[in-house]
mmCIF file of C-alpha atoms in Angstrom:
data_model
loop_
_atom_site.group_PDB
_atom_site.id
_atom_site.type_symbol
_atom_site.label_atom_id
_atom_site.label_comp_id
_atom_site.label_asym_id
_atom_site.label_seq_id
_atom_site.Cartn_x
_atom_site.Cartn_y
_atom_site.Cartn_z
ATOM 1 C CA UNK A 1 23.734 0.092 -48.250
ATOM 2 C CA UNK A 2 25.606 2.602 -46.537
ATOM 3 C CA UNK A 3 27.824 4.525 -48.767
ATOM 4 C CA UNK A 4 31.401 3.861 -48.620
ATOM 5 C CA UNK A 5 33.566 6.749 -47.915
ATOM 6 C CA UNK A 6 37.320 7.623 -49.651
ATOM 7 C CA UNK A 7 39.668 5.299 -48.409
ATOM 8 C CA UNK A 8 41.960 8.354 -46.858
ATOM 9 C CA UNK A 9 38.739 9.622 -44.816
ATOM 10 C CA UNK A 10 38.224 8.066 -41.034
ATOM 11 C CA UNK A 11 34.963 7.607 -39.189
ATOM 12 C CA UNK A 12 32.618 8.226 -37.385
ATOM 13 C CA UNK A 13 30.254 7.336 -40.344
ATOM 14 C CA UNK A 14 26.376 7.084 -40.190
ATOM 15 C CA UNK A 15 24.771 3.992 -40.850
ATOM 16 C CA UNK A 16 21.939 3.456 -43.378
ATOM 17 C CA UNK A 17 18.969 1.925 -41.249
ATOM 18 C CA UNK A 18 17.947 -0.052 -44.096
ATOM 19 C CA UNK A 19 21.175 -2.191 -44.435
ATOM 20 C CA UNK A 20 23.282 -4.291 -42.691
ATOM 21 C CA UNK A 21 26.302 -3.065 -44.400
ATOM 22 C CA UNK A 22 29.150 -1.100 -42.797
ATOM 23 C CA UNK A 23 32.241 0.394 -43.569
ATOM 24 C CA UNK A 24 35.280 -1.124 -43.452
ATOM 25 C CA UNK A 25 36.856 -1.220 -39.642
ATOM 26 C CA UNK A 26 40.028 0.295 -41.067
ATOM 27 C CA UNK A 27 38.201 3.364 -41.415
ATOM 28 C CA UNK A 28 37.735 3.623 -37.728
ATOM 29 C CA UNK A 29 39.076 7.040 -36.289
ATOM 30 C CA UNK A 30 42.435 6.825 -34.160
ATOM 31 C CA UNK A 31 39.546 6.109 -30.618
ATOM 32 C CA UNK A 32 38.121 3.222 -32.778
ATOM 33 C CA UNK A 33 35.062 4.551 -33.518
ATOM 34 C CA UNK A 34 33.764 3.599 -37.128
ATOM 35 C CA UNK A 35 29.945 4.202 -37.145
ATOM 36 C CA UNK A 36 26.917 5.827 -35.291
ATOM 37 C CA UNK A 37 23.563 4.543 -36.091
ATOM 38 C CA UNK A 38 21.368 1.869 -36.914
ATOM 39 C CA UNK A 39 19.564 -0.552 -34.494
ATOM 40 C CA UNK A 40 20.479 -3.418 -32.168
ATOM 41 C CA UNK A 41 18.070 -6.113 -33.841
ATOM 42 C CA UNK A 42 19.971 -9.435 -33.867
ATOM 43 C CA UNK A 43 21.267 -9.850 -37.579
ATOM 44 C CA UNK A 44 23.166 -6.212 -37.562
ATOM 45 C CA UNK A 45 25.109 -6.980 -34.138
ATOM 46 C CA UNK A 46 26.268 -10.852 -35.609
ATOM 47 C CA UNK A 47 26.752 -8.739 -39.295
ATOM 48 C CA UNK A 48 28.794 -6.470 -36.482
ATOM 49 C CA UNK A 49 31.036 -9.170 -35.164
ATOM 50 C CA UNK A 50 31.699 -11.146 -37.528
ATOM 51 C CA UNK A 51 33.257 -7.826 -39.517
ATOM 52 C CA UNK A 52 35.489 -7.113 -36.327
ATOM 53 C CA UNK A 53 33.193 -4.485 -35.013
ATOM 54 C CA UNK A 54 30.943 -4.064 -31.504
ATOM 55 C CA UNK A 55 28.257 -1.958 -30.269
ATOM 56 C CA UNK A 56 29.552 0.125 -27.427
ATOM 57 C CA UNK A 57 26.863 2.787 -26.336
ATOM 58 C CA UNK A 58 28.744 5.646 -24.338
ATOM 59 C CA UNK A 59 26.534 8.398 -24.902
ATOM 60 C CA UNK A 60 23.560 6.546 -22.851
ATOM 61 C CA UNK A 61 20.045 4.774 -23.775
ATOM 62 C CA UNK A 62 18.927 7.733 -25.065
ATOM 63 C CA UNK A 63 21.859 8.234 -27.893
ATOM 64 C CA UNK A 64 22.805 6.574 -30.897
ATOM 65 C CA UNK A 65 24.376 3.788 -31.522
ATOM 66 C CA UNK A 66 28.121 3.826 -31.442
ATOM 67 C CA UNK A 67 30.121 0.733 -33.165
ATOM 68 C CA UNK A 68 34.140 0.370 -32.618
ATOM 69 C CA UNK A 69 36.855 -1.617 -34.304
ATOM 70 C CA UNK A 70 39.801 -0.534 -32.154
ATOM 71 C CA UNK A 71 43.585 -1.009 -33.200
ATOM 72 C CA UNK A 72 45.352 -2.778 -31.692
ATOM 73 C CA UNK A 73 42.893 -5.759 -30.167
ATOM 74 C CA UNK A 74 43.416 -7.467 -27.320
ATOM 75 C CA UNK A 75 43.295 -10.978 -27.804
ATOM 76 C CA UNK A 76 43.405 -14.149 -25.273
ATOM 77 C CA UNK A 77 44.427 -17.465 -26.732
ATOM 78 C CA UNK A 78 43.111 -20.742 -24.904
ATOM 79 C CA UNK A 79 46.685 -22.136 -25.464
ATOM 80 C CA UNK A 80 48.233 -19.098 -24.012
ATOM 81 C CA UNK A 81 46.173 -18.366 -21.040
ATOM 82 C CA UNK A 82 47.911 -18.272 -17.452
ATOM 83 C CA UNK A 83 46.552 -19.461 -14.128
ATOM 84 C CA UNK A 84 48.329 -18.174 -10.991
ATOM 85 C CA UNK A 85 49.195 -20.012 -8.197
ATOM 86 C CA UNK A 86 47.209 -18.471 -6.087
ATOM 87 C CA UNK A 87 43.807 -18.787 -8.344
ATOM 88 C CA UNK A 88 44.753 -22.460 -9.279
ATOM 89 C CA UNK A 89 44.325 -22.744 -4.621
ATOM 90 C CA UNK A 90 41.155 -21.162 -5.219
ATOM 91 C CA UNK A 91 39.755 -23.576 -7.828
ATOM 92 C CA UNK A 92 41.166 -26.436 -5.400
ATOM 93 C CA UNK A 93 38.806 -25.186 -3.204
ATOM 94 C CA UNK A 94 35.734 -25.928 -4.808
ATOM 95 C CA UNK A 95 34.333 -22.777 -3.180
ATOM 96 C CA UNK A 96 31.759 -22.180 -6.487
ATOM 97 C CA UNK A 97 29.586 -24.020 -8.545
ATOM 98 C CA UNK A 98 30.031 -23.325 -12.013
ATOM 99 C CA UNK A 99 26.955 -22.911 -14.798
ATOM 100 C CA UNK A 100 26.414 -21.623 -17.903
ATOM 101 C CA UNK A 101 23.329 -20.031 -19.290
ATOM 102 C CA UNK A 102 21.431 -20.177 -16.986
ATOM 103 C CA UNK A 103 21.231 -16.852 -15.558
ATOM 104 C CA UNK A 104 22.144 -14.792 -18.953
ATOM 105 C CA UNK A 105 20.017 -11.816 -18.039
ATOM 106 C CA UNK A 106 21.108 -11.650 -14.032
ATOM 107 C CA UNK A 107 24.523 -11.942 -15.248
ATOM 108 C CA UNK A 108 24.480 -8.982 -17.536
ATOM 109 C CA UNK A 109 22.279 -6.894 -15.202
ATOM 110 C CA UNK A 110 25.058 -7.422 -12.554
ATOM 111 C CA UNK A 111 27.963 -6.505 -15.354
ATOM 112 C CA UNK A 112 25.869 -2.949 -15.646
ATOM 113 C CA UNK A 113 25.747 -2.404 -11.907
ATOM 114 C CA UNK A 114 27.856 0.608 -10.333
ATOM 115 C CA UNK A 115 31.640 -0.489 -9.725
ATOM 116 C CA UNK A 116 34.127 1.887 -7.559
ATOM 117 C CA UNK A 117 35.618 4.663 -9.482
ATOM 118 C CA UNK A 118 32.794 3.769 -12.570
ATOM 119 C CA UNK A 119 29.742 5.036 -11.738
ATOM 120 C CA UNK A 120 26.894 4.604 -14.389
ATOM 121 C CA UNK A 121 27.157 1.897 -17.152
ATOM 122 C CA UNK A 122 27.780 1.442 -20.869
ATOM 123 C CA UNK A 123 25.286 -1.685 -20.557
ATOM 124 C CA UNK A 124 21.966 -0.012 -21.075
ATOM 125 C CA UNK A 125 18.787 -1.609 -21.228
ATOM 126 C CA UNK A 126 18.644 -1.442 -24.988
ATOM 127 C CA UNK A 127 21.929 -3.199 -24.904
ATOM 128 C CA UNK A 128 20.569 -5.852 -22.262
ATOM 129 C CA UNK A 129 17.510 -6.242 -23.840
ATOM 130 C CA UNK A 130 18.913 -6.594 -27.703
ATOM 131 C CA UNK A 131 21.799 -9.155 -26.423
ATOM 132 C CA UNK A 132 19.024 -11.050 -24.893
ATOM 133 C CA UNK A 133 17.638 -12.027 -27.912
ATOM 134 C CA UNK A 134 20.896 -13.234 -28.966
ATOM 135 C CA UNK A 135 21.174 -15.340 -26.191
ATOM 136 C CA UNK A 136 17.351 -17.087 -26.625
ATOM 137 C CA UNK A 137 19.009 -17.248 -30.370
ATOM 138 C CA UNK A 138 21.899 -19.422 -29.055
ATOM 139 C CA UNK A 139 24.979 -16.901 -29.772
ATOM 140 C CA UNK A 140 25.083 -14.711 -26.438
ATOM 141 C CA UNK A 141 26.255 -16.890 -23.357
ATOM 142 C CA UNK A 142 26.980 -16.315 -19.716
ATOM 143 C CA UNK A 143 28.974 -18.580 -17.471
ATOM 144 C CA UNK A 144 27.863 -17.728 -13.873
ATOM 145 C CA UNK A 145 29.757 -18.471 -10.213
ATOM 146 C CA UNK A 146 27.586 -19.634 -7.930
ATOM 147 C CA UNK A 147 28.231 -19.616 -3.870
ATOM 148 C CA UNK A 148 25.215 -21.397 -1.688
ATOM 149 C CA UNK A 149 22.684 -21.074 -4.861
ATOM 150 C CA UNK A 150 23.634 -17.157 -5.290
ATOM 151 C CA UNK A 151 25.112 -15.524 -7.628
ATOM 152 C CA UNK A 152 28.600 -14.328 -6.660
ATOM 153 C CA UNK A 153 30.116 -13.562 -10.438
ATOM 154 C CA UNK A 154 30.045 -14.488 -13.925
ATOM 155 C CA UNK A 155 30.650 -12.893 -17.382
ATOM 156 C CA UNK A 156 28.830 -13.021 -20.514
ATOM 157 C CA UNK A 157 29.680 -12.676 -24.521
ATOM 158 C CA UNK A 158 28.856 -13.362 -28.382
ATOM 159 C CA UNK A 159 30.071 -16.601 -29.693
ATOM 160 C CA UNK A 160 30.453 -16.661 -33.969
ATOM 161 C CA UNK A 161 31.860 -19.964 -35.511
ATOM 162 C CA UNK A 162 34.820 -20.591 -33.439
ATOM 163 C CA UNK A 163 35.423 -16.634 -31.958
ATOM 164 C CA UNK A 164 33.981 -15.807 -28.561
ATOM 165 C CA UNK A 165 33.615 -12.056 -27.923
ATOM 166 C CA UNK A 166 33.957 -11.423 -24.634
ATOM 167 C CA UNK A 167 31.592 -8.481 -23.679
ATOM 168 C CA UNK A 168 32.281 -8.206 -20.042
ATOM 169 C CA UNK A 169 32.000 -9.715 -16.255
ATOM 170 C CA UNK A 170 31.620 -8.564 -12.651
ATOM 171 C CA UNK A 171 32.591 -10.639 -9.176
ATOM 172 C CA UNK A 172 30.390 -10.188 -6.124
ATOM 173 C CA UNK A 173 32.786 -12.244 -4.287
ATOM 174 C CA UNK A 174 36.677 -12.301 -4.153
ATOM 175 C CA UNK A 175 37.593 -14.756 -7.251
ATOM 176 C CA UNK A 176 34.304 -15.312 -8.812
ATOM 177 C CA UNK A 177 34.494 -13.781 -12.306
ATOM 178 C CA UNK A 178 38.401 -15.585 -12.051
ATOM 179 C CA UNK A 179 36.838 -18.739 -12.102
ATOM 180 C CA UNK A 180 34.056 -18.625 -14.631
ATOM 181 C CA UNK A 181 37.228 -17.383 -17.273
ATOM 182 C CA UNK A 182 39.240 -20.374 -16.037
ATOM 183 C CA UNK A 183 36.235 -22.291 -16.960
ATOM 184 C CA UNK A 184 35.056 -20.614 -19.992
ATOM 185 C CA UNK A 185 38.956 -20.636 -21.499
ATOM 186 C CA UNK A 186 38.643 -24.096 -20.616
ATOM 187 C CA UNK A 187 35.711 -25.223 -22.346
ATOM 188 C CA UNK A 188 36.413 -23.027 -25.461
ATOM 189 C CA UNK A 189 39.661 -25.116 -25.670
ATOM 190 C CA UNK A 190 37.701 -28.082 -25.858
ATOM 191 C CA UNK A 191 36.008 -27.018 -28.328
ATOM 192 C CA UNK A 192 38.614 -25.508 -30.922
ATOM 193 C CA UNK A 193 37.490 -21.912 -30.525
ATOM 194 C CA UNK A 194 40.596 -20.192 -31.849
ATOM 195 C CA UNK A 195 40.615 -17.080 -29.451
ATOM 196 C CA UNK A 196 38.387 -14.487 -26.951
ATOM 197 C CA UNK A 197 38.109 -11.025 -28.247
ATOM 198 C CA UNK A 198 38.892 -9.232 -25.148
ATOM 199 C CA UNK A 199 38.211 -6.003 -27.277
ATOM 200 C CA UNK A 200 40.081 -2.998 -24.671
ATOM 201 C CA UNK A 201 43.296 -3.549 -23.251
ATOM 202 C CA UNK A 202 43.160 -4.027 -19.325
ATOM 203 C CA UNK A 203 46.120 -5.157 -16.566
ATOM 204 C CA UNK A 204 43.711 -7.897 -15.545
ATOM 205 C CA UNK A 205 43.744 -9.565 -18.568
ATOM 206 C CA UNK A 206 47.170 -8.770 -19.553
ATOM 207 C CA UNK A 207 47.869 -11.043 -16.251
ATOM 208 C CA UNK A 208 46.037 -14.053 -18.007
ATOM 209 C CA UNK A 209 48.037 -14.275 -20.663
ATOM 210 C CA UNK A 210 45.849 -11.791 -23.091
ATOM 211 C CA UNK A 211 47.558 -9.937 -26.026
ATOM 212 C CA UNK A 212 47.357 -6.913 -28.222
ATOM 213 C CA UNK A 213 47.169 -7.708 -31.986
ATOM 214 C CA UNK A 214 47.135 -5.351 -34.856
ATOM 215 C CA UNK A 215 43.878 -4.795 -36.117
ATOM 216 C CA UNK A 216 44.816 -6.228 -39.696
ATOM 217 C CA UNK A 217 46.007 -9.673 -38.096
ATOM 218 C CA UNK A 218 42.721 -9.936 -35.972
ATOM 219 C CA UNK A 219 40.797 -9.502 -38.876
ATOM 220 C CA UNK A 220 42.430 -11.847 -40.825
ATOM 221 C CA UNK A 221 42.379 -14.084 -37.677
ATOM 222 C CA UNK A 222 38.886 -13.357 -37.183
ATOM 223 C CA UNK A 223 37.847 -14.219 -41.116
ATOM 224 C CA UNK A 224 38.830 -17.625 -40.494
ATOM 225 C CA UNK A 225 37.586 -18.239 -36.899
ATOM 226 C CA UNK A 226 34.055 -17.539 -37.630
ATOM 227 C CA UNK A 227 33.958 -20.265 -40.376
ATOM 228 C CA UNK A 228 34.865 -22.857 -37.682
ATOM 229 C CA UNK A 229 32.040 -25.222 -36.789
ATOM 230 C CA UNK A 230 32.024 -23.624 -32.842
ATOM 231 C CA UNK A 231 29.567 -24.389 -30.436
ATOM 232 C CA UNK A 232 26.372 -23.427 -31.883
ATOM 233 C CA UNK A 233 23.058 -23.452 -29.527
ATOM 234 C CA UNK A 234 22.883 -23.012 -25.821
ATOM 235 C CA UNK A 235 25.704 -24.204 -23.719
ATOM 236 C CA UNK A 236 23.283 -24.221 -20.776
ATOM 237 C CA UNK A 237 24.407 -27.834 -18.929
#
């Protein structure tokens, strides 16, 4: 196991290949960052998120791993989440046709394209290929926006008992990754997830209704969401 540091010492801390353990996210030095190491096989990322951590590879396919447990978390709660007037026009519209995993791999190619003012990606292909597996493994999901049979947005993220991680999304078209979060807060509702880890704080989802909680009351949060019963298996419909 990896060896535990003094509790009055903060990370980054390197991972011992040969376990699954890691330190405790309160560790995590004042960026987040906890740990640097290990691999991206399926049972360390789940070990990952159901601790409060996530992979988060800045330093490129070529460098190590990087896991973060920030403080505070942003948090959306279905109950909470807002709709604007103008969005709830655009779902009147019925300008999209709504999926979900169907295109997991297309949708998280098109999260790690280029964006204005963010060139290059934290999605590598390690990353792609590694949260792939998860999704053939039924805990990585995608909902995608579809306009004439194309894909015009979508987002994708890790779903644990009744906690959906939400990793990230992209729109091709004006409104598209708006609607497959309308639907996706939606249809975690339904099924008694108890909130979306939106991990970094953003304006964007600060305007749906999203939160920052301490790290202590997201863990605590988070120990009891992931023994919920969920949604286990593909969603694809």
């Amino acid at each position: 196991m990896c060896e535990l540091p003094a509790m009055n010492r903060r990370g980054p801390f390197q991972l011992d290949e040969r376990s699954l353990d890691f330190p405790p996210p309160e560790l995590a030095d004042p960026s987040g960052l906890l740990a640097v190491g290990g691999d991206l096989e399926p049972e360390r990322v789940l070990a990952a998120y159901r601790a409060g951590i996530f992979p988060w590879p800045l330093l490129g396919p070529d460098g190590p791993m990087l896991w973060f447990s920030p403080d505070p978390r942003l948090v959306l709660y279905p109950e909470r989440f807002r709709v604007s007037r103008s969005l709830r026009k655009e779902l009147g519209r019925g300008r999209f046709e709504v999926t979900v995993d169907t295109r997991f791999r297309e949708v998280m190619t098109a999260c790690a394209g280029d964006r204005p003012g963010r060139p290059g990606t934290w999605i590598t292909q390690p990353l792609i290929e590694a949260f792939d597996r998860l999704h053939r493994g039924g805990f990585a999901h995608s909902v995608e926006c579809l306009a004439d049979g194309e894909l015009a947005g979508g987002l994708y993220g890790v779903a644990v008992g009744g906690a959906f991680f939400g990793e990230s999304m992209f729109a091709r078209q004006s409104n598209a990754s708006k609607v497959a979060l309308v639907y996706l807060v939606d249809r975690l509702r339904s099924w008694g997830f108890a909130f979306i880890d939106c991990q970094q704080v953003t304006e964007h989802l600060l305007r749906f209704g999203a939160g920052e909680v301490a790290r202590t009351r997201f863990l605590r949060e988070l120990a009891a969401a992931v023994e919920l019963p969920g949604r286990p298996g593909s969603w694809r419909n």
